[in-house]
Amino acid sequence: MDMMHDPRDWQLDRYAGLLGPFLNQLRDYALYILDTRGFIRSWNEGAEQLKGYAAQEILGKHFSIFYTPEDRAAGKPAQALAAAARDGSFQAEGEHLRADGSRFCAAIHISTLRDRAGHPRGFVKLTRDISATRAAEAALRESEARFRALFEHSNDAIVLASLEGQILSVNPAACHLFGYTEQEFVRRQRDDIVDMSDPRVEPACHERARTGEATAELTFIRKDGSRFQGSVTSSQWQEGAGRQLTSLLIQDISRRKAEQEALRQSESRARLLYEYAPVGIVLSDLEGRLTFANRKFVEMSGYAPEELAGFSYLNLSIPEEAPTTAELMRKLFHGEVGTVCRERHMRRKDGSAFWVRITAGVLLDEGGRPEYAIGVFEDISEHRHAEEAVRRSEERFRATFENAPLGIFEASLDCRIQNVNTKLLDMLGYRREELTGKSLLDLTHPTDLEQTMQMFGQLRAGAISQYVLEKRYLRKDQSFLWVKVTMSLPRQDGQPQYTIAIVEDITERKKAQEDLRRAMEQSYHLANHDPLTGLANRAQFNDRLRDALAYARRDEHMVALHLLDLDRFKSINDSMGHHVGDLLLQAVAGRITSHIRATDLAARLGGDEFVVIQTHLADPAAAGALAEKLVDELSRPYVLEGQEAHSGASIGIALYPNDARDGEALMKLADLALYEAKHRGRYNYQRYRDEMGAAVRAALRLEQELLRALREDELCLHYQPQFDVRTGRITGVETLLRWRHPQRGLLAAAEFIQDAENAGLMLPIGEWTLHTACSEYRGWLRAGFDAPLTLNVSSRQLKHPRFLPVLRRVLQETGLPCARLQLELRESLLLDPKSPEVFLRQLKSSGVRLALDNFGTELTALSSLSRYPLDVVKPSRALVRESLSGAPANSMLAAIVGVAHGLNIQVCAEGVETAAELASVRSHGCDSAQGNLLSTPLEGHEMERMIGEHLM
């Protein structure tokens, strides 16, 4: 059905013409315009790809052509337009038709186009193919169903829990194993089913935290309180929503463990019986040669074990009994008798004989054939041998009891101590007679009494066979120690006899656990807070700012960002000391926090820079009100260690969403506003205004020009020589950076270096300067010139982590010896607490020379020269001028020269412009000088010519 042309639809055609190029860019979506009756007035390339119609085929057709016959019969096209006209928009999902008749799953969105009077003039319809999404959803449902079936029908118990231990889901096997219903289970914690006193729990938890998965055998607790041994595999993982979960796959291994324990005990008893039996035991082959003899037999026979190996059994008989022994052995080996039991003499190695009772038999292989013989020899000559063995056994037990590294005691059923070893006496500080007869309850810390009595009651009633409890014992001096007590109650004929306990001092372990907990808490605090002021640090500030903007976006309120910079802080820090400066920063932090709400955040970004996030603002004036309070409060005098100090703050404010819509942009605009506040005389606040952006544009323009200068070789180097004030020889060459600006001409470094630092370009500019100067100097070095090459290095360059690697690489590439390069540092570096002398010594250890430039401008103490590994100090130009007045002995320049020479540091006077100044610095003892009087800065080829003349 073709549309009838409506003259009023000219505006739709105009929209279609204007929007056509834009609509054709949206190739992943079918996007087209309909008139009020549903006829198609425009058609983009995305629609052509999705629907299969070319524009000339479809324009003028009614959009219902895309609906299935059943949807057209149900009137869905007309309903969609009516809903869009009524509500402004309409969206739905369903099957649509392509030109070839195929169907696909589509998501549609229809928006109404209205004229200025609000009357509908057409519709914009967007269609997106969501067939793949639907297929993925179906696959996900199928995968979830398979997982659920595996989860539900697994024979092993599966428990899902949160990282905090709340049980979230269990399978039927878990309900069966633990005795809970599913509803009861999800109200439980993981600790309700795991015996946390099991010492194997903690290592398993550490392993899972380290690797994300751990397998262990632990003790578990059923609903009825009974315990069982289980094998558990625990994994930590993250679900789709980002929540951390743990899964426990548990198998009941109680029966297996019981069988293993029974087997182990059986094997242990057999091994002990065999090796440590009070009777001699030997094995022999079928020819009567011994293959094994236990300790008792070795003792009885007097032979060494190696002597008995291969020893003939008949040689143990006395001559009179040898024939009888041989006959019995024959019968035994041929199966004529099953066992031989007789008493006879046995001959020792020394020839003496004693009576033994012998029990011998043959062990058969799987085929029923004799394999080897075993003989048991019981010494019956003296019963006293057995008594002696018992006595020795008791002595070993007593020695073990007394010298055990753990405390051990025996107590009566009414908890009275009857026997105690030395270790426990040492642990508790009692003498034996003081502790004997004392009640265990008197030794137990009051806090642990209830649990101790409960566990002992269960032990005495037979509910448990033993218990392990971590508790506190009181020493004689009433101090306490942490112990792990393992207590058992031996029974005879089912009746309890006495209690025996092993006590391990775990005070150090408990202290270590507490220290670890505190360290983790402190680590978290330090990771998110400034250690000096306790305010949030930059990391927490960034997180909170991101959250604050997200909430503001959701709740449609404003957020103000206040960027504060302290005034006169450097002056106070330098004149009154860093400690007082720290106290000032702490006092400022306290005043800021006292004027903000709990929903706001104050942070220290570093140095004397603070920031406040002010949230939930309905009126921009509220930001100004807070800033005004902060300016007034921070300008009040501070009393710091009895001294009055005056500071203040300048504040720059940027508002969300009025000024910017993201945190980074807000910070930049607040910084611009702060710059304006400082420009207006400090001690005030400024809100960001659009005209402040001009400074940003100027900075960006200069940054682009500096990048061009690096790229197009507009930078160049000049060199100014330094001369020995007595001999006139060249003692060094200072490198000076210049910029051949296309419009502004030749610029000195002072005219652009600060802008380069602000733009973050000092490292590449410094690297270019270093490489170029070292390469050119290498040629002078080959000509025989060996005075050092001096380069100025800024504090920001030094602090950059790439500075040292770049320095080493350039020296290696140019082949310049380290000792020929001298780095000239600014005096302000010594005042920066973040530039420790350790770093300068590391720099010095690389082999380069270090010079201190413009010394005396920052009022640095002369004593500071001794702290740093300097080779040269250069007094400031002002001190050189000052030296002209007064006696040399009384000038500041003379003091610097005296201290420097005492530290074996050379002094170079810079900025020497007149003959009088040259004479003055020479009389003051300076080693060298530089300045326009001696030589103006020279280009490379001019410097090379001067060096050549100097070397002639």
CSV table of C-alpha atoms in Angstrom, one decimal, residues 185-521:
chain,number,residue,atom,x,y,z
A,185,PHE,CA,20.9,-24.0,56.6
A,186,VAL,CA,20.6,-20.5,55.0
A,187,ARG,CA,20.1,-19.0,58.4
A,188,ARG,CA,23.5,-20.4,59.5
A,189,GLN,CA,27.0,-19.2,59.3
A,190,ARG,CA,29.9,-21.2,57.9
A,191,ASP,CA,31.4,-21.4,61.4
A,192,ASP,CA,28.3,-23.3,62.6
A,193,ILE,CA,29.3,-26.3,60.5
A,194,VAL,CA,33.1,-26.1,60.7
A,195,ASP,CA,34.8,-26.8,64.0
A,196,MET,CA,36.9,-23.6,64.2
A,197,SER,CA,39.0,-25.1,67.0
A,198,ASP,CA,40.4,-27.6,64.6
A,199,PRO,CA,44.1,-26.4,64.1
A,200,ARG,CA,43.9,-27.3,60.4
A,201,VAL,CA,41.3,-24.6,59.7
A,202,GLU,CA,43.6,-21.6,59.9
A,203,PRO,CA,46.3,-22.9,57.4
A,204,ALA,CA,43.5,-23.9,55.0
A,205,CYS,CA,42.0,-20.4,55.2
A,206,HIS,CA,45.4,-18.8,54.6
A,207,GLU,CA,46.0,-21.1,51.6
A,208,ARG,CA,42.6,-20.2,50.1
A,209,ALA,CA,43.2,-16.5,50.6
A,210,ARG,CA,46.6,-16.8,48.9
A,211,THR,CA,45.7,-19.0,45.9
A,212,GLY,CA,41.9,-18.8,45.8
A,213,GLU,CA,41.5,-22.5,46.5
A,214,ALA,CA,42.4,-24.9,49.3
A,215,THR,CA,41.8,-28.6,50.0
A,216,ALA,CA,42.0,-29.9,53.5
A,217,GLU,CA,40.6,-32.5,55.9
A,218,LEU,CA,38.7,-30.8,58.7
A,219,THR,CA,36.3,-31.5,61.5
A,220,PHE,CA,32.7,-30.6,60.8
A,221,ILE,CA,29.6,-30.2,63.1
A,222,ARG,CA,26.2,-31.6,62.4
A,223,LYS,CA,22.9,-30.1,63.6
A,224,ASP,CA,22.9,-32.5,66.5
A,225,GLY,CA,26.3,-31.3,67.6
A,226,SER,CA,28.1,-34.5,66.5
A,227,ARG,CA,31.4,-34.1,64.7
A,228,PHE,CA,32.8,-35.9,61.8
A,229,GLN,CA,35.9,-35.8,59.6
A,230,GLY,CA,35.4,-34.4,56.2
A,231,SER,CA,37.5,-33.7,53.1
A,232,VAL,CA,36.7,-30.2,51.8
A,233,THR,CA,37.7,-28.3,48.7
A,234,SER,CA,37.1,-24.6,49.2
A,235,SER,CA,37.2,-22.1,46.4
A,236,GLN,CA,36.9,-18.3,46.4
A,237,TRP,CA,35.3,-16.7,43.3
A,238,GLN,CA,33.4,-13.7,42.1
A,239,GLU,CA,29.8,-13.9,40.8
A,240,GLY,CA,28.5,-11.8,38.0
A,241,ALA,CA,27.4,-9.0,40.3
A,242,GLY,CA,30.9,-8.6,41.6
A,243,ARG,CA,30.3,-10.2,45.0
A,244,GLN,CA,33.0,-12.5,46.4
A,245,LEU,CA,31.7,-16.0,47.3
A,246,THR,CA,33.2,-19.2,48.6
A,247,SER,CA,32.1,-22.7,47.8
A,248,LEU,CA,32.7,-25.8,49.9
A,249,LEU,CA,32.7,-29.3,48.4
A,250,ILE,CA,32.5,-31.7,51.4
A,251,GLN,CA,32.9,-35.5,51.6
A,252,ASP,CA,32.3,-37.4,54.8
A,253,ILE,CA,35.5,-39.4,55.3
A,254,SER,CA,34.8,-40.4,58.9
A,255,ARG,CA,34.6,-44.1,58.1
A,256,ARG,CA,37.7,-43.9,55.9
A,257,LYS,CA,39.6,-42.1,58.6
A,258,ALA,CA,38.5,-44.6,61.2
A,259,GLU,CA,39.6,-47.5,59.0
A,260,GLN,CA,42.9,-45.7,58.3
A,261,GLU,CA,43.4,-45.0,62.0
A,262,ALA,CA,42.6,-48.6,62.9
A,263,LEU,CA,45.0,-49.9,60.2
A,264,ARG,CA,47.7,-47.4,61.3
A,265,GLN,CA,47.3,-48.4,64.9
A,266,SER,CA,47.4,-52.1,64.0
A,267,GLU,CA,50.5,-51.6,61.9
A,268,SER,CA,52.1,-49.5,64.6
A,269,ARG,CA,51.3,-52.1,67.2
A,270,ALA,CA,52.7,-54.8,65.0
A,271,ARG,CA,55.8,-52.9,64.2
A,272,LEU,CA,56.4,-52.0,67.8
A,273,LEU,CA,55.6,-55.5,68.9
A,274,TYR,CA,58.0,-56.9,66.2
A,275,GLU,CA,60.8,-54.5,66.7
A,276,TYR,CA,60.5,-53.7,70.4
A,277,ALA,CA,59.0,-57.0,71.6
A,278,PRO,CA,60.5,-58.3,74.9
A,279,VAL,CA,61.2,-61.5,73.1
A,280,GLY,CA,63.7,-62.2,70.4
A,281,ILE,CA,62.3,-62.6,66.8
A,282,VAL,CA,64.2,-63.9,63.8
A,283,LEU,CA,63.4,-64.7,60.2
A,284,SER,CA,65.2,-67.3,58.2
A,285,ASP,CA,65.2,-68.8,54.7
A,286,LEU,CA,64.3,-72.4,54.1
A,287,GLU,CA,67.9,-73.5,54.5
A,288,GLY,CA,68.0,-72.1,58.1
A,289,ARG,CA,70.1,-69.0,57.4
A,290,LEU,CA,68.9,-65.9,59.4
A,291,THR,CA,67.7,-62.9,57.3
A,292,PHE,CA,66.4,-60.7,60.2
A,293,ALA,CA,66.8,-60.5,63.9
A,294,ASN,CA,65.1,-57.9,66.1
A,295,ARG,CA,66.8,-55.9,68.8
A,296,LYS,CA,65.9,-58.2,71.6
A,297,PHE,CA,67.4,-61.2,69.8
A,298,VAL,CA,70.6,-59.2,69.1
A,299,GLU,CA,70.7,-58.4,72.7
A,300,MET,CA,70.1,-62.0,73.8
A,301,SER,CA,72.6,-63.6,71.4
A,302,GLY,CA,75.4,-61.1,71.8
A,303,TYR,CA,76.0,-60.9,68.1
A,304,ALA,CA,76.0,-57.7,66.1
A,305,PRO,CA,73.1,-57.4,63.5
A,306,GLU,CA,75.5,-57.6,60.6
A,307,GLU,CA,77.0,-60.8,62.1
A,308,LEU,CA,73.6,-62.4,62.3
A,309,ALA,CA,72.8,-61.8,58.6
A,310,GLY,CA,73.2,-65.2,56.9
A,311,PHE,CA,74.1,-66.9,60.3
A,312,SER,CA,73.1,-70.6,60.5
A,313,TYR,CA,70.3,-71.3,62.9
A,314,LEU,CA,71.9,-74.5,64.0
A,315,ASN,CA,75.0,-72.6,65.3
A,316,LEU,CA,72.7,-71.2,68.0
A,317,SER,CA,72.3,-74.6,69.5
A,318,ILE,CA,74.6,-76.3,71.9
A,319,PRO,CA,76.2,-79.5,70.4
A,320,GLU,CA,74.0,-81.9,72.4
A,321,GLU,CA,70.8,-80.4,71.0
A,322,ALA,CA,71.9,-79.8,67.4
A,323,PRO,CA,70.6,-83.0,65.9
A,324,THR,CA,67.2,-82.6,67.4
A,325,THR,CA,67.1,-79.0,66.2
A,326,ALA,CA,68.0,-80.1,62.7
A,327,GLU,CA,65.3,-82.7,62.5
A,328,LEU,CA,62.6,-80.3,63.8
A,329,MET,CA,63.7,-77.8,61.2
A,330,ARG,CA,63.4,-80.4,58.4
A,331,LYS,CA,59.8,-81.4,59.5
A,332,LEU,CA,58.8,-77.7,59.8
A,333,PHE,CA,60.1,-76.8,56.3
A,334,HIS,CA,58.5,-79.9,54.7
A,335,GLY,CA,55.1,-79.3,56.3
A,336,GLU,CA,55.2,-82.3,58.5
A,337,VAL,CA,54.5,-80.1,61.5
A,338,GLY,CA,52.8,-76.7,61.5
A,339,THR,CA,54.5,-75.2,64.5
A,340,VAL,CA,57.4,-76.0,66.7
A,341,CYS,CA,57.3,-74.9,70.4
A,342,ARG,CA,60.0,-76.1,72.7
A,343,GLU,CA,62.3,-75.0,75.4
A,344,ARG,CA,66.0,-75.5,74.9
A,345,HIS,CA,69.4,-73.9,75.4
A,346,MET,CA,70.6,-71.1,73.2
A,347,ARG,CA,74.3,-70.4,72.8
A,348,ARG,CA,75.6,-66.8,72.9
A,349,LYS,CA,78.5,-65.4,71.0
A,350,ASP,CA,80.7,-65.7,74.0
A,351,GLY,CA,79.9,-69.4,74.3
A,352,SER,CA,77.7,-69.1,77.3
A,353,ALA,CA,74.2,-70.7,77.2
A,354,PHE,CA,70.8,-69.8,78.6
A,355,TRP,CA,67.4,-71.2,78.5
A,356,VAL,CA,64.8,-69.9,75.9
A,357,ARG,CA,61.3,-70.8,74.9
A,358,ILE,CA,61.2,-71.1,71.1
A,359,THR,CA,58.0,-70.9,69.0
A,360,ALA,CA,58.7,-71.4,65.3
A,361,GLY,CA,56.5,-71.6,62.2
A,362,VAL,CA,56.6,-71.3,58.4
A,363,LEU,CA,54.8,-68.5,56.5
A,364,LEU,CA,53.3,-69.6,53.1
A,365,ASP,CA,53.1,-67.6,49.9
A,366,GLU,CA,49.8,-67.2,47.9
A,367,GLY,CA,50.3,-70.6,46.3
A,368,GLY,CA,50.5,-72.3,49.7
A,369,ARG,CA,54.3,-73.0,49.4
A,370,PRO,CA,56.7,-72.3,52.3
A,371,GLU,CA,58.3,-68.9,51.9
A,372,TYR,CA,60.3,-68.3,55.1
A,373,ALA,CA,60.3,-69.2,58.7
A,374,ILE,CA,59.8,-67.1,61.8
A,375,GLY,CA,61.1,-67.9,65.3
A,376,VAL,CA,60.2,-66.3,68.6
A,377,PHE,CA,62.8,-66.6,71.4
A,378,GLU,CA,61.7,-65.9,75.0
A,379,ASP,CA,64.5,-65.7,77.6
A,380,ILE,CA,63.3,-67.6,80.5
A,381,SER,CA,66.6,-67.8,82.4
A,382,GLU,CA,65.9,-64.9,84.6
A,383,HIS,CA,62.6,-63.2,85.2
A,384,ARG,CA,64.6,-60.3,86.6
A,385,HIS,CA,65.3,-59.3,83.0
A,386,ALA,CA,61.7,-58.5,82.5
A,387,GLU,CA,61.5,-56.6,85.8
A,388,GLU,CA,64.5,-54.5,84.7
A,389,ALA,CA,62.8,-53.7,81.4
A,390,VAL,CA,59.7,-52.5,83.2
A,391,ARG,CA,61.9,-50.3,85.5
A,392,ARG,CA,63.7,-48.8,82.5
A,393,SER,CA,60.4,-48.2,80.7
A,394,GLU,CA,59.1,-46.3,83.8
A,395,GLU,CA,62.2,-44.2,83.8
A,396,ARG,CA,61.8,-43.3,80.2
A,397,PHE,CA,58.2,-42.3,80.8
A,398,ARG,CA,59.3,-40.2,83.8
A,399,ALA,CA,62.0,-38.5,81.8
A,400,THR,CA,59.6,-37.8,79.0
A,401,PHE,CA,57.1,-36.4,81.5
A,402,GLU,CA,59.6,-34.2,83.2
A,403,ASN,CA,61.5,-33.0,80.2
A,404,ALA,CA,58.7,-32.6,77.7
A,405,PRO,CA,58.7,-29.1,76.0
A,406,LEU,CA,54.9,-28.9,76.8
A,407,GLY,CA,53.2,-28.6,80.2
A,408,ILE,CA,51.6,-31.8,81.4
A,409,PHE,CA,49.5,-32.5,84.4
A,410,GLU,CA,47.2,-35.2,85.9
A,411,ALA,CA,44.2,-34.1,87.9
A,412,SER,CA,41.4,-35.9,89.9
A,413,LEU,CA,37.8,-35.9,88.7
A,414,ASP,CA,37.1,-32.9,91.0
A,415,CYS,CA,39.8,-30.9,89.1
A,416,ARG,CA,42.5,-31.1,91.7
A,417,ILE,CA,46.0,-31.3,90.3
A,418,GLN,CA,47.8,-34.5,91.4
A,419,ASN,CA,50.9,-34.5,89.3
A,420,VAL,CA,52.6,-31.8,87.2
A,421,ASN,CA,55.8,-31.6,85.2
A,422,THR,CA,58.5,-29.0,85.4
A,423,LYS,CA,57.5,-27.2,82.2
A,424,LEU,CA,54.1,-26.3,83.6
A,425,LEU,CA,55.6,-25.1,86.8
A,426,ASP,CA,57.9,-22.8,84.8
A,427,MET,CA,55.0,-21.6,82.8
A,428,LEU,CA,52.8,-20.7,85.8
A,429,GLY,CA,55.5,-19.7,88.3
A,430,TYR,CA,54.6,-22.1,91.0
A,431,ARG,CA,56.6,-24.6,93.0
A,432,ARG,CA,55.5,-28.2,92.8
A,433,GLU,CA,54.1,-28.3,96.4
A,434,GLU,CA,52.2,-25.1,95.8
A,435,LEU,CA,50.5,-26.4,92.6
A,436,THR,CA,49.8,-29.9,93.8
A,437,GLY,CA,46.2,-30.0,95.2
A,438,LYS,CA,45.2,-26.7,93.6
A,439,SER,CA,41.9,-26.6,91.6
A,440,LEU,CA,42.1,-26.1,87.9
A,441,LEU,CA,39.4,-23.5,88.2
A,442,ASP,CA,41.7,-21.3,90.3
A,443,LEU,CA,44.1,-21.3,87.4
A,444,THR,CA,41.5,-20.4,84.8
A,445,HIS,CA,40.9,-16.8,83.8
A,446,PRO,CA,37.4,-15.7,85.0
A,447,THR,CA,36.4,-14.9,81.4
A,448,ASP,CA,37.1,-18.5,80.4
A,449,LEU,CA,35.5,-20.2,83.4
A,450,GLU,CA,32.1,-20.8,81.9
A,451,GLN,CA,33.4,-22.4,78.7
A,452,THR,CA,35.9,-24.5,80.6
A,453,MET,CA,33.3,-25.9,83.0
A,454,GLN,CA,31.0,-26.6,80.0
A,455,MET,CA,33.7,-28.6,78.1
A,456,PHE,CA,34.8,-30.5,81.3
A,457,GLY,CA,31.2,-31.4,82.0
A,458,GLN,CA,30.8,-32.9,78.5
A,459,LEU,CA,34.1,-34.7,78.9
A,460,ARG,CA,33.2,-36.2,82.3
A,461,ALA,CA,29.7,-37.2,81.1
A,462,GLY,CA,31.3,-39.1,78.2
A,463,ALA,CA,29.7,-36.8,75.5
A,464,ILE,CA,33.2,-36.3,74.2
A,465,SER,CA,36.5,-38.2,74.6
A,466,GLN,CA,38.7,-35.2,74.7
A,467,TYR,CA,38.6,-31.5,74.0
A,468,VAL,CA,41.0,-28.9,72.8
A,469,LEU,CA,40.5,-25.4,74.1
A,470,GLU,CA,42.4,-22.1,73.7
A,471,LYS,CA,42.1,-20.2,77.0
A,472,ARG,CA,44.0,-18.1,79.5
A,473,TYR,CA,45.7,-19.5,82.6
A,474,LEU,CA,46.6,-17.3,85.6
A,475,ARG,CA,50.2,-17.3,86.8
A,476,LYS,CA,51.1,-17.1,90.4
A,477,ASP,CA,51.7,-13.3,90.0
A,478,GLN,CA,48.1,-13.1,88.6
A,479,SER,CA,49.3,-12.2,85.1
A,480,PHE,CA,47.9,-14.4,82.4
A,481,LEU,CA,49.2,-16.4,79.5
A,482,TRP,CA,47.4,-17.9,76.5
A,483,VAL,CA,47.5,-21.7,76.3
A,484,LYS,CA,46.1,-24.4,74.2
A,485,VAL,CA,44.8,-27.2,76.5
A,486,THR,CA,44.2,-30.7,75.2
A,487,MET,CA,42.4,-32.7,77.9
A,488,SER,CA,41.4,-36.3,78.0
A,489,LEU,CA,39.8,-38.6,80.6
A,490,PRO,CA,41.1,-42.2,80.7
A,491,ARG,CA,38.4,-44.7,81.6
A,492,GLN,CA,38.5,-48.2,83.0
A,493,ASP,CA,35.5,-50.5,82.5
A,494,GLY,CA,33.6,-47.4,81.3
A,495,GLN,CA,34.3,-45.4,84.4
A,496,PRO,CA,36.4,-42.2,84.4
A,497,GLN,CA,39.6,-42.5,86.4
A,498,TYR,CA,41.5,-39.2,86.2
A,499,THR,CA,42.2,-36.4,83.7
A,500,ILE,CA,45.4,-35.8,81.9
A,501,ALA,CA,46.1,-32.6,80.0
A,502,ILE,CA,48.8,-31.3,77.7
A,503,VAL,CA,49.3,-27.5,77.9
A,504,GLU,CA,51.0,-25.5,75.1
A,505,ASP,CA,52.0,-21.9,75.6
A,506,ILE,CA,50.5,-20.0,72.7
A,507,THR,CA,51.0,-16.4,74.1
A,508,GLU,CA,53.4,-15.4,71.3
A,509,ARG,CA,51.1,-16.8,68.6
A,510,LYS,CA,48.2,-14.9,70.0
A,511,LYS,CA,50.2,-11.8,70.2
A,512,ALA,CA,51.4,-12.3,66.7
A,513,GLN,CA,47.7,-12.7,65.6
A,514,GLU,CA,46.7,-9.5,67.4
A,515,ASP,CA,49.7,-7.7,65.9
A,516,LEU,CA,48.7,-8.9,62.5
A,517,ARG,CA,45.1,-7.8,63.0
A,518,ARG,CA,46.3,-4.3,64.1
A,519,ALA,CA,48.8,-4.1,61.3
A,520,MET,CA,46.1,-4.9,58.8
A,521,GLU,CA,43.8,-2.3,60.2
